[in-house]
Amino acid sequence: MGLTTAGPRPARSACALGAGVLLALSALAGCGGGGTPQAAAEPRVSTSPSPTVTPDEPVEVIGPEDPASVTVGDPEPGIAPGDGLYYVSQVYPIEHEGELAQPALVRVVLDNAVPARTPVVAAARDGEDGPWRFVSGRLDTDRRHVEFITRELGSFGILAMDRASAAEQLADAFTEAADRPANPEDAVTKPECTTAAAARQDGYEARSWKRRTVFWCLGQLGDSRVLSVTNRRDVPVRVSAPGAGSLGVTGNATGDGTPWTAWTAAVGEGTGTLLLPGRTARFDADLDPGASLLLTARDDQAGRSVQVLRAATTAIATQLDAFGVASPRADRLFASVLAQRSCTRALGKDAEALVAGCLAEDALVDLLDTPGLVVAPLVEAPATRALLDSELTRLRDAAPKVEQRVQVSRSEPPFDALVGRYTGPTRVLTITEDGLATERLSSPAGPVIDLTYRLANPTRDGRTWTATSTLTAVKVLDRKLVSGALPRVGAPGMLTLAGGIVTPPYLATTYCTADAAEQGSCG
């Protein structure tokens, strides 16, 4: 068969054209010897054969110094690797004696012209069961030739892609992956709070806005209240509870095959706790009376980008299988994509940034070797970017329905059992409904000392009530009549009410109800 291994083709000579032009000009001028006009000569009839067009050589190899070192064997019809790729040339065994000193330019004639902008690659394979090797090809303007550069020769043929069919396959695989939950909800175990009833005593209350994002419960661990939340989604959620101490995360993440380590590393720590599907986070929910705790579980912008990339890498692996090309497992490809620094910087941005930072041709070739050349035209196509943008928009619009809040609050305890006016000789104690206690001791000459303190945590034990107290004000009116050290503002204490007698914490005295006073209980 014919083979061309020369450098650039020689330019067509202009000598014959020049002679013909000169001859025609001479005839038009009627020039002869001495400048005298002469009759035109009889036209001659050419007897030379008609020019013929030499057909292109099926294969040209340009670059090797010794053209004889390159041989091209008999062509064979190519068998397409899979759905969406088809041969547009014969397969030519191209051999070279020894290694190529420099890359060679190979130019192959196609069987027929192909549509403009058709993705084409040169494909080689060592045996029927060997892996496919691809080389990026360039379709010539005449759409009948493809050129590619290679350092390694072999049996090459030109593959073209049915872009419309392949793009539809990729879109279907992406949509299926995006809609398929990696973690069925029934695989998530709800947190157990067997002490929930005890945890709700002392004024504690817990409630949540209706969502399907986390399971939760309020329980008790020893003397402490604990709020537990479990991620019931198939993707991580970010959980934050400002002011509440984290008691750690327990349980195993659900969703077989998902590289959660790569996911969390790509998204980063951020604010709060990134809670994987099926795992449980616990927070300290001990509250002062009147205080509250608000826990929020939500997704975030970077996490939505990772969700889209998970569907995209699954679709790429599926498409390579459809092309008949061996590919890494989808989860491994997903982890490798997320490990790229350029990809981490693209998270949280639009689809164009995701493709450029995570799924560009160079990145796909680094991750997949030469099979990356086959899927790169599909991934970088405007239709694919539109598909990714649509999914990012869907996730963004759904974000408000993902956000779930759990509120734990503790009401101010009722002081009904303590409210009242208690007396003793030359002294009065008053306790209000909001737990404010005022105490005055007097003498026949007038007031001696006033105390004000705030009560908290009223507790009943049988017929006895107690409440903690904090001294908030001390006013001494007659220091000579106060024995011992004066109580200081901020001092804690315990007030007790039993049998109608109140024993305050700061002054060595008691106060009585009216009934107890009649019985002489307060001297």
Short mmCIF file of C-alpha atoms in Angstrom, two decimals:
data_model
loop_
_atom_site.label_atom_id
_atom_site.label_comp_id
_atom_site.label_asym_id
_atom_site.label_seq_id
_atom_site.Cartn_x
_atom_site.Cartn_y
_atom_site.Cartn_z
CA MET A 1 0.00 0.00 0.00
CA GLY A 2 1.15 3.58 -0.45
CA LEU A 3 2.81 5.50 2.39
CA THR A 4 4.14 9.01 2.56
CA THR A 5 6.74 9.83 5.19
CA ALA A 6 8.19 13.03 3.75
CA GLY A 7 8.09 16.52 5.18
CA PRO A 8 5.79 19.19 3.75
CA ARG A 9 4.50 18.53 0.24
CA PRO A 10 6.43 20.39 -2.56
CA ALA A 11 4.74 23.50 -3.88
CA ARG A 12 3.44 23.41 -7.45
CA SER A 13 5.97 24.93 -9.93
CA ALA A 14 4.97 28.21 -11.60
CA CYS A 15 7.37 27.82 -14.59
CA ALA A 16 4.84 26.41 -17.03
CA LEU A 17 2.30 28.97 -15.97
CA GLY A 18 4.84 31.76 -16.55
CA ALA A 19 5.73 30.51 -20.03
CA GLY A 20 2.08 30.28 -20.98
CA VAL A 21 1.49 33.83 -19.87
CA LEU A 22 4.43 35.13 -21.88
CA LEU A 23 3.29 33.25 -24.98
CA ALA A 24 -0.21 34.68 -24.71
CA LEU A 25 1.07 38.23 -24.28
CA SER A 26 3.30 37.85 -27.38
CA ALA A 27 0.42 36.67 -29.49
CA LEU A 28 -1.86 39.50 -28.38
CA ALA A 29 0.81 42.10 -29.23
CA GLY A 30 1.41 40.60 -32.69
CA CYS A 31 5.18 41.03 -32.20
CA GLY A 32 7.68 39.67 -34.75
CA GLY A 33 11.27 40.31 -35.87
CA GLY A 34 12.12 43.95 -36.31
CA GLY A 35 8.83 45.03 -34.78
CA THR A 36 6.89 44.35 -38.04
CA PRO A 37 3.41 42.94 -37.56
CA GLN A 38 3.11 39.34 -38.74
CA ALA A 39 0.27 36.93 -39.17
CA ALA A 40 -0.57 34.76 -36.21
CA ALA A 41 0.77 31.27 -36.32
CA GLU A 42 -1.62 28.38 -36.66
CA PRO A 43 -2.64 27.11 -33.21
CA ARG A 44 -1.08 23.84 -32.23
CA VAL A 45 -3.10 20.97 -30.83
CA SER A 46 -1.57 19.57 -27.68
CA THR A 47 -0.88 15.87 -27.76
CA SER A 48 0.07 15.57 -24.08
CA PRO A 49 -2.23 13.41 -21.94
CA SER A 50 -4.84 15.02 -19.64
CA PRO A 51 -3.52 15.78 -16.14
CA THR A 52 -4.50 13.21 -13.49
CA VAL A 53 -5.16 13.76 -9.76
CA THR A 54 -3.13 11.51 -7.52
CA PRO A 55 -5.33 10.29 -4.65
CA ASP A 56 -4.21 10.92 -1.08
CA GLU A 57 -2.23 8.23 0.60
CA PRO A 58 -4.45 6.58 3.23
CA VAL A 59 -1.82 7.24 5.89
CA GLU A 60 0.97 9.77 6.07
CA VAL A 61 3.58 9.70 8.84
CA ILE A 62 5.60 12.89 9.05
CA GLY A 63 8.56 13.21 11.32
CA PRO A 64 10.81 10.12 11.24
CA GLU A 65 14.20 10.93 9.75
CA ASP A 66 14.28 7.67 7.79
CA PRO A 67 11.04 7.15 5.84
CA ALA A 68 11.97 3.53 5.19
CA SER A 69 11.82 2.82 8.92
CA VAL A 70 8.03 3.22 8.89
CA THR A 71 5.74 0.58 7.44
CA VAL A 72 1.96 0.48 7.20
CA GLY A 73 0.24 -2.89 7.06
CA ASP A 74 -2.97 -3.86 5.35
CA PRO A 75 -6.01 -2.03 6.74
CA GLU A 76 -8.77 -3.79 8.60
CA PRO A 77 -12.27 -2.63 9.50
CA GLY A 78 -12.49 -1.37 13.07
CA ILE A 79 -14.92 -2.72 15.65
CA ALA A 80 -16.30 0.16 17.72
CA PRO A 81 -15.66 -0.12 21.46
CA GLY A 82 -19.23 0.65 22.49
CA ASP A 83 -22.41 2.63 22.03
CA GLY A 84 -21.84 6.23 20.92
CA LEU A 85 -18.43 5.74 19.24
CA TYR A 86 -17.95 4.52 15.67
CA TYR A 87 -15.03 4.13 13.27
CA VAL A 88 -14.76 6.59 10.40
CA SER A 89 -11.59 5.07 8.95
CA GLN A 90 -9.92 1.73 8.52
CA VAL A 91 -7.56 0.51 11.22
CA TYR A 92 -3.95 0.71 10.03
CA PRO A 93 -1.04 -1.17 11.64
CA ILE A 94 1.76 1.43 11.69
CA GLU A 95 5.20 0.21 12.73
CA HIS A 96 8.57 1.87 13.20
CA GLU A 97 11.97 0.29 13.55
CA GLY A 98 13.12 1.22 17.04
CA GLU A 99 11.81 4.07 19.15
CA LEU A 100 10.76 7.35 17.63
CA ALA A 101 13.35 10.04 18.24
CA GLN A 102 10.59 12.64 18.29
CA PRO A 103 6.81 12.72 18.09
CA ALA A 104 5.36 11.85 14.72
CA LEU A 105 2.47 13.56 12.95
CA VAL A 106 0.06 11.01 11.53
CA ARG A 107 -2.51 12.01 8.93
CA VAL A 108 -5.32 9.55 8.16
CA VAL A 109 -7.87 9.71 5.33
CA LEU A 110 -11.44 9.07 6.52
CA ASP A 111 -13.88 6.78 4.74
CA ASN A 112 -16.26 9.69 4.23
CA ALA A 113 -16.51 13.32 5.25
CA VAL A 114 -17.95 13.76 8.73
CA PRO A 115 -20.01 16.70 10.03
CA ALA A 116 -18.10 19.74 11.19
CA ARG A 117 -17.12 19.88 14.89
CA THR A 118 -17.55 16.13 15.29
CA PRO A 119 -15.38 14.95 18.21
CA VAL A 120 -12.71 12.59 16.86
CA VAL A 121 -9.88 10.64 18.49
CA ALA A 122 -7.26 8.21 17.22
CA ALA A 123 -7.74 4.86 18.93
CA ALA A 124 -5.25 2.05 19.38
CA ARG A 125 -5.53 -1.30 21.13
CA ASP A 126 -3.09 -4.12 21.76
CA GLY A 127 -5.16 -7.18 20.97
CA GLU A 128 -8.87 -7.75 21.38
CA ASP A 129 -8.70 -7.77 25.18
CA GLY A 130 -6.10 -5.05 25.66
CA PRO A 131 -6.92 -1.64 27.06
CA TRP A 132 -7.87 1.15 24.72
CA ARG A 133 -5.41 3.97 24.17
CA PHE A 134 -6.62 7.26 22.71
CA VAL A 135 -4.83 10.21 21.13
CA SER A 136 -6.44 13.59 20.61
CA GLY A 137 -7.21 14.16 16.93
CA ARG A 138 -7.88 17.25 14.83
CA LEU A 139 -10.46 17.18 12.06
CA ASP A 140 -9.21 19.00 8.96
CA THR A 141 -11.30 21.72 7.34
CA ASP A 142 -12.20 19.37 4.49
CA ARG A 143 -13.66 16.98 7.09
CA ARG A 144 -11.99 14.07 5.25
CA HIS A 145 -8.70 13.96 7.16
CA VAL A 146 -7.70 13.67 10.80
CA GLU A 147 -4.26 14.49 12.14
CA PHE A 148 -2.81 13.45 15.47
CA ILE A 149 0.59 13.50 17.12
CA THR A 150 1.97 10.46 18.90
CA ARG A 151 5.22 9.15 20.35
CA GLU A 152 4.06 5.56 20.13
CA LEU A 153 2.85 3.92 16.93
CA GLY A 154 0.60 0.89 16.64
CA SER A 155 -2.70 -0.11 15.05
CA PHE A 156 -4.58 3.17 14.77
CA GLY A 157 -8.03 4.01 13.51
CA ILE A 158 -10.13 7.14 13.80
CA LEU A 159 -13.16 7.10 16.08
CA ALA A 160 -15.92 9.69 15.88
CA MET A 161 -18.54 10.34 18.50
CA ASP A 162 -22.27 10.44 18.03
CA ARG A 163 -22.42 13.54 20.17
CA ALA A 164 -26.21 13.75 20.42
CA SER A 165 -26.61 10.13 21.48
CA ALA A 166 -23.69 10.23 23.91
CA ALA A 167 -24.86 13.52 25.43
CA GLU A 168 -28.31 12.05 26.01
CA GLN A 169 -26.77 8.99 27.68
CA LEU A 170 -24.63 11.20 29.92
CA ALA A 171 -27.61 13.37 30.87
CA ASP A 172 -29.72 10.32 31.73
CA ALA A 173 -26.94 8.85 33.86
CA PHE A 174 -26.46 12.19 35.65
CA THR A 175 -30.18 12.60 36.37
CA GLU A 176 -30.45 9.04 37.67
CA ALA A 177 -27.43 9.50 39.95
CA ALA A 178 -28.70 12.85 41.24
CA ASP A 179 -32.13 11.41 42.06
CA ARG A 180 -30.89 8.18 43.63
CA PRO A 181 -30.45 8.42 47.43
CA ALA A 182 -27.21 6.89 48.66
CA ASN A 183 -28.76 6.32 52.05
CA PRO A 184 -32.31 4.94 52.44
CA GLU A 185 -34.00 6.67 55.35
CA ASP A 186 -34.93 3.37 57.02
CA ALA A 187 -31.22 2.61 57.32
CA VAL A 188 -30.80 5.44 59.85
CA THR A 189 -31.23 4.60 63.53
CA LYS A 190 -32.98 7.21 65.64
CA PRO A 191 -31.15 8.42 68.75
CA GLU A 192 -32.42 6.92 72.00
CA CYS A 193 -33.18 9.17 74.97
CA THR A 194 -34.69 6.84 77.56
CA THR A 195 -34.61 9.64 80.15
CA ALA A 196 -36.65 12.08 78.06
CA ALA A 197 -39.35 12.44 80.74
CA ALA A 198 -36.82 13.29 83.43
CA ALA A 199 -35.05 15.73 81.11
CA ARG A 200 -38.25 17.75 80.67
CA GLN A 201 -38.66 18.42 84.37
CA ASP A 202 -37.62 21.66 86.06
CA GLY A 203 -39.19 23.77 83.33
CA TYR A 204 -37.40 22.19 80.30
CA GLU A 205 -39.20 22.09 76.97
CA ALA A 206 -38.01 21.00 73.48
CA ARG A 207 -39.63 21.50 70.10
CA SER A 208 -38.70 21.42 66.40
CA TRP A 209 -39.85 22.89 63.11
CA LYS A 210 -41.17 20.14 60.83
CA ARG A 211 -38.44 18.85 58.55
CA ARG A 212 -36.98 15.52 57.41
CA THR A 213 -33.37 16.52 58.06
CA VAL A 214 -32.52 15.20 61.53
CA PHE A 215 -33.94 12.92 64.17
CA TRP A 216 -33.56 14.36 67.69
CA CYS A 217 -34.34 13.83 71.33
CA LEU A 218 -33.70 15.54 74.67
CA GLY A 219 -32.34 13.21 77.31
CA GLN A 220 -30.42 13.14 80.54
CA LEU A 221 -26.88 11.89 81.14
CA GLY A 222 -26.28 11.78 84.85
CA ASP A 223 -27.44 15.16 86.15
CA SER A 224 -26.93 16.87 82.76
CA ARG A 225 -29.40 17.42 79.94
CA VAL A 226 -28.20 16.32 76.50
CA LEU A 227 -29.66 17.16 73.08
CA SER A 228 -28.94 14.41 70.50
CA VAL A 229 -29.42 14.86 66.73
CA THR A 230 -28.97 12.22 64.00
CA ASN A 231 -28.59 13.08 60.31
CA ARG A 232 -31.38 11.28 58.44
CA ARG A 233 -30.44 12.58 54.96
CA ASP A 234 -28.18 10.87 52.40
CA VAL A 235 -25.68 13.76 52.41
CA PRO A 236 -23.88 15.60 55.23
CA VAL A 237 -25.57 18.46 57.04
CA ARG A 238 -23.92 21.22 59.03
CA VAL A 239 -25.15 21.36 62.63
CA SER A 240 -24.53 24.34 64.90
CA ALA A 241 -25.71 25.15 68.41
CA PRO A 242 -24.17 28.47 69.52
CA GLY A 243 -23.36 28.57 73.21
CA ALA A 244 -23.79 24.81 73.71
CA GLY A 245 -20.76 22.65 74.34
CA SER A 246 -20.26 19.76 71.90
CA LEU A 247 -20.18 16.33 73.52
CA GLY A 248 -18.85 14.61 70.40
CA VAL A 249 -20.15 12.59 67.46
CA THR A 250 -20.95 8.88 67.53
CA GLY A 251 -22.08 6.16 65.13
CA ASN A 252 -21.01 5.05 61.67
CA ALA A 253 -21.85 6.93 58.49
CA THR A 254 -24.36 5.18 56.24
CA GLY A 255 -24.29 5.11 52.44
CA ASP A 256 -22.09 2.32 51.15
CA GLY A 257 -19.31 3.30 48.77
CA THR A 258 -19.39 7.05 49.43
CA PRO A 259 -15.89 8.41 50.22
CA TRP A 260 -16.93 10.54 53.19
CA THR A 261 -13.34 11.33 54.10
CA ALA A 262 -12.80 12.99 50.71
CA TRP A 263 -16.16 14.77 51.03
CA THR A 264 -15.41 16.29 54.44
CA ALA A 265 -11.85 17.22 53.44
CA ALA A 266 -13.12 19.06 50.35
CA VAL A 267 -15.88 20.99 52.15
CA GLY A 268 -13.70 21.85 55.15
CA GLU A 269 -14.59 22.44 58.78
CA GLY A 270 -16.68 25.58 58.38
CA THR A 271 -19.03 26.69 61.14
CA GLY A 272 -20.48 24.04 63.40
CA THR A 273 -20.24 20.27 62.98
CA LEU A 274 -20.36 18.57 59.57
CA LEU A 275 -22.57 15.61 60.43
CA LEU A 276 -22.39 12.61 58.08
CA PRO A 277 -25.51 10.58 57.23
CA GLY A 278 -26.52 8.28 60.06
CA ARG A 279 -24.14 9.80 62.62
CA THR A 280 -25.29 11.41 65.88
CA ALA A 281 -24.02 14.63 67.47
CA ARG A 282 -24.64 15.45 71.14
CA PHE A 283 -24.74 18.87 72.79
CA ASP A 284 -24.82 20.03 76.42
CA ALA A 285 -28.34 21.33 77.04
CA ASP A 286 -28.10 22.35 80.70
CA LEU A 287 -29.77 25.77 80.88
CA ASP A 288 -30.34 28.46 83.44
CA PRO A 289 -33.96 29.38 84.12
CA GLY A 290 -35.26 31.62 81.37
CA ALA A 291 -32.50 30.57 78.93
CA SER A 292 -32.86 28.73 75.60
CA LEU A 293 -30.71 26.77 73.13
CA LEU A 294 -31.29 26.84 69.36
CA LEU A 295 -29.74 24.11 67.19
CA THR A 296 -29.77 24.50 63.40
CA ALA A 297 -29.11 21.79 60.80
CA ARG A 298 -28.61 22.89 57.21
CA ASP A 299 -26.72 22.16 54.03
CA ASP A 300 -24.26 24.67 52.59
CA GLN A 301 -23.17 26.00 49.22
CA ALA A 302 -19.93 24.00 49.03
CA GLY A 303 -21.78 20.83 49.99
CA ARG A 304 -24.26 21.36 47.17
CA SER A 305 -21.36 21.54 44.70
CA VAL A 306 -20.04 18.24 46.04
CA GLN A 307 -23.46 16.65 45.55
CA VAL A 308 -23.44 17.74 41.91
CA LEU A 309 -19.91 16.40 41.43
CA ARG A 310 -20.93 13.05 42.88
CA ALA A 311 -23.67 12.73 40.26
CA ALA A 312 -21.32 13.96 37.50
CA THR A 313 -18.54 11.48 38.28
CA THR A 314 -21.06 8.65 38.46
CA ALA A 315 -22.37 9.68 35.03
CA ILE A 316 -18.82 9.83 33.61
CA ALA A 317 -18.05 6.32 34.84
CA THR A 318 -21.35 5.09 33.40
CA GLN A 319 -20.65 6.75 30.05
CA LEU A 320 -17.17 5.22 29.81
CA ASP A 321 -18.73 1.81 30.39
CA ALA A 322 -21.21 2.54 27.59
CA PHE A 323 -18.27 3.46 25.36
CA GLY A 324 -16.73 0.06 26.16
CA VAL A 325 -13.79 1.69 27.92
CA ALA A 326 -12.58 0.46 31.30
CA SER A 327 -12.98 3.14 33.98
CA PRO A 328 -12.30 3.39 37.71
CA ARG A 329 -15.16 2.84 40.12
CA ALA A 330 -17.39 5.88 40.41
CA ASP A 331 -16.61 6.38 44.12
CA ARG A 332 -12.86 6.33 43.47
CA LEU A 333 -13.19 8.77 40.61
CA PHE A 334 -15.32 10.99 42.86
CA ALA A 335 -12.67 10.97 45.59
CA SER A 336 -9.90 11.72 43.08
CA VAL A 337 -11.84 14.66 41.64
CA LEU A 338 -12.40 16.15 45.10
CA ALA A 339 -8.70 15.76 45.99
CA GLN A 340 -7.67 18.30 43.34
CA ARG A 341 -6.77 21.67 44.83
CA SER A 342 -8.30 23.46 41.84
CA CYS A 343 -11.55 21.62 42.51
CA THR A 344 -11.67 22.66 46.17
CA ARG A 345 -11.36 26.28 45.10
CA ALA A 346 -14.29 25.86 42.68
CA LEU A 347 -16.77 24.52 45.26
CA GLY A 348 -19.68 26.83 45.92
CA LYS A 349 -19.44 28.47 42.50
CA ASP A 350 -21.39 27.98 39.27
CA ALA A 351 -21.26 25.04 36.85
CA GLU A 352 -18.70 26.68 34.56
CA ALA A 353 -16.30 27.05 37.49
CA LEU A 354 -16.94 23.44 38.57
CA VAL A 355 -16.15 22.07 35.11
CA ALA A 356 -13.06 24.26 34.76
CA GLY A 357 -11.75 23.46 38.24
CA CYS A 358 -12.78 19.81 38.61
CA LEU A 359 -13.66 18.22 35.26
CA ALA A 360 -11.59 19.96 32.58
CA GLU A 361 -9.94 17.83 29.89
CA ASP A 362 -6.49 18.03 31.48
CA ALA A 363 -7.91 16.93 34.83
CA LEU A 364 -9.87 14.05 33.28
CA VAL A 365 -6.78 12.83 31.43
CA ASP A 366 -4.75 13.00 34.65
CA LEU A 367 -7.42 10.99 36.47
CA LEU A 368 -8.50 8.57 33.73
CA ASP A 369 -5.45 8.48 31.44
CA THR A 370 -6.27 8.71 27.72
CA PRO A 371 -9.95 7.64 28.13
CA GLY A 372 -10.42 11.11 29.57
CA LEU A 373 -10.12 12.41 25.99
CA VAL A 374 -13.28 10.51 25.03
CA VAL A 375 -15.59 12.00 27.66
CA ALA A 376 -14.03 15.49 27.85
CA PRO A 377 -15.98 16.87 24.83
CA LEU A 378 -19.24 15.79 26.48
CA VAL A 379 -18.39 17.17 29.92
CA GLU A 380 -17.24 20.51 28.53
CA ALA A 381 -20.26 20.87 26.22
CA PRO A 382 -22.65 23.79 26.94
CA ALA A 383 -25.53 21.33 27.41
CA THR A 384 -23.67 19.59 30.25
CA ARG A 385 -22.87 22.87 31.99
CA ALA A 386 -26.54 23.80 31.70
CA LEU A 387 -27.46 20.45 33.27
CA LEU A 388 -25.07 21.02 36.20
CA ASP A 389 -26.33 24.57 36.66
CA SER A 390 -29.90 23.31 36.72
CA GLU A 391 -29.06 20.83 39.48
CA LEU A 392 -27.21 23.48 41.48
CA THR A 393 -30.28 25.72 41.20
CA ARG A 394 -32.59 22.91 42.29
CA LEU A 395 -30.47 22.21 45.39
CA ARG A 396 -30.23 25.91 46.22
CA ASP A 397 -34.01 26.34 45.94
CA ALA A 398 -34.55 23.28 48.15
CA ALA A 399 -32.15 24.51 50.85
CA PRO A 400 -34.83 26.34 52.90
CA LYS A 401 -36.80 23.10 53.13
CA VAL A 402 -33.68 21.30 54.38
CA GLU A 403 -32.98 23.68 57.25
CA GLN A 404 -34.32 22.31 60.51
CA ARG A 405 -34.25 23.96 63.94
CA VAL A 406 -34.52 22.35 67.36
CA GLN A 407 -35.10 24.61 70.35
CA VAL A 408 -34.59 23.65 73.97
CA SER A 409 -35.78 26.19 76.54
CA ARG A 410 -36.12 26.36 80.29
CA SER A 411 -38.86 28.49 81.73
CA GLU A 412 -38.53 30.54 84.84
CA PRO A 413 -39.73 28.24 87.63
CA PRO A 414 -42.97 29.17 89.40
CA PHE A 415 -42.56 30.53 92.91
CA ASP A 416 -46.23 30.10 93.84
CA ALA A 417 -45.46 28.02 96.94
CA LEU A 418 -43.04 30.66 98.24
CA VAL A 419 -44.88 33.84 97.33
CA GLY A 420 -46.09 35.82 100.31
CA ARG A 421 -45.31 38.13 103.23
CA TYR A 422 -43.57 36.59 106.21
CA THR A 423 -43.01 38.33 109.54
CA GLY A 424 -41.31 38.17 112.88
CA PRO A 425 -40.87 40.63 115.69
CA THR A 426 -39.45 43.82 114.11
CA ARG A 427 -38.71 42.09 110.80
CA VAL A 428 -40.45 41.43 107.43
CA LEU A 429 -39.66 39.13 104.43
CA THR A 430 -41.52 39.48 101.13
CA ILE A 431 -41.24 37.05 98.16
CA THR A 432 -42.79 38.05 94.81
CA GLU A 433 -44.11 35.90 91.96
CA ASP A 434 -40.88 36.33 89.95
CA GLY A 435 -38.71 35.11 92.87
CA LEU A 436 -37.48 38.43 94.21
CA ALA A 437 -36.97 38.40 98.00
CA THR A 438 -36.64 41.55 100.15
CA GLU A 439 -35.80 41.34 103.81
CA ARG A 440 -35.80 44.13 106.47
CA LEU A 441 -34.67 43.93 110.06
CA SER A 442 -35.63 46.78 112.42
CA SER A 443 -35.24 47.87 116.02
CA PRO A 444 -37.50 50.00 118.20
CA ALA A 445 -35.44 52.92 117.00
CA GLY A 446 -35.96 52.18 113.28
CA PRO A 447 -34.63 50.11 110.32
CA VAL A 448 -31.30 48.29 110.79
CA ILE A 449 -30.52 46.47 107.51
CA ASP A 450 -32.21 45.73 104.15
CA LEU A 451 -31.32 42.71 101.94
CA THR A 452 -32.45 41.91 98.40
CA TYR A 453 -31.82 38.58 96.71
CA ARG A 454 -32.96 36.61 93.66
CA LEU A 455 -34.40 33.12 94.12
CA ALA A 456 -34.07 30.28 91.60
CA ASN A 457 -34.79 26.58 91.22
CA PRO A 458 -37.68 26.17 93.64
CA THR A 459 -37.81 22.49 94.55
CA ARG A 460 -40.25 20.46 96.62
CA ASP A 461 -39.26 17.56 98.83
CA GLY A 462 -42.31 16.27 100.63
CA ARG A 463 -43.76 19.27 102.50
CA THR A 464 -40.54 21.26 102.36
CA TRP A 465 -39.68 23.80 99.65
CA THR A 466 -36.19 25.07 98.93
CA ALA A 467 -34.80 27.63 96.52
CA THR A 468 -31.29 28.78 95.70
CA SER A 469 -30.56 32.47 96.14
CA THR A 470 -28.08 35.12 95.06
CA LEU A 471 -27.67 38.30 97.09
CA THR A 472 -28.10 41.36 94.87
CA ALA A 473 -28.20 44.31 97.32
CA VAL A 474 -27.22 45.13 100.92
CA LYS A 475 -28.23 48.39 102.65
CA VAL A 476 -27.01 48.94 106.21
CA LEU A 477 -29.00 51.54 108.14
CA ASP A 478 -27.61 51.02 111.66
CA ARG A 479 -24.29 49.19 111.71
CA LYS A 480 -24.10 49.17 115.54
CA LEU A 481 -27.05 46.79 115.73
CA VAL A 482 -25.66 44.26 113.18
CA SER A 483 -23.45 41.66 114.78
CA GLY A 484 -20.73 39.82 112.91
CA ALA A 485 -19.63 40.25 109.29
CA LEU A 486 -21.97 41.85 106.83
CA PRO A 487 -23.21 39.66 103.91
CA ARG A 488 -21.70 40.58 100.54
CA VAL A 489 -23.43 41.12 97.20
CA GLY A 490 -23.16 38.03 95.03
CA ALA A 491 -23.15 35.61 97.95
CA PRO A 492 -25.07 32.39 97.22
CA GLY A 493 -27.42 30.73 99.64
CA MET A 494 -30.41 28.46 100.19
CA LEU A 495 -33.86 29.53 101.42
CA THR A 496 -36.13 26.95 103.08
CA LEU A 497 -39.89 26.94 103.75
CA ALA A 498 -41.19 24.21 106.06
CA GLY A 499 -44.23 24.19 108.35
CA GLY A 500 -44.95 27.84 107.67
CA ILE A 501 -41.46 28.93 108.78
CA VAL A 502 -39.01 30.54 106.33
CA THR A 503 -35.31 30.32 107.07
CA PRO A 504 -33.36 32.79 104.89
CA PRO A 505 -29.67 32.16 104.15
CA TYR A 506 -27.94 35.41 105.16
CA LEU A 507 -29.07 36.54 108.63
CA ALA A 508 -29.50 34.21 111.57
CA THR A 509 -33.26 34.64 111.85
CA THR A 510 -36.57 33.16 110.73
CA TYR A 511 -39.93 34.42 109.41
CA CYS A 512 -43.37 32.95 109.81
CA THR A 513 -46.68 32.76 108.04
CA ALA A 514 -49.65 34.19 109.94
CA ASP A 515 -50.65 30.72 111.17
CA ALA A 516 -47.14 29.92 112.36
CA ALA A 517 -46.87 33.33 114.04
CA GLU A 518 -50.06 32.65 116.02
CA GLN A 519 -48.46 29.49 117.32
CA GLY A 520 -45.40 31.47 118.40
CA SER A 521 -43.03 29.73 116.02
CA CYS A 522 -41.07 32.93 115.27
CA GLY A 523 -39.66 34.46 118.43
#
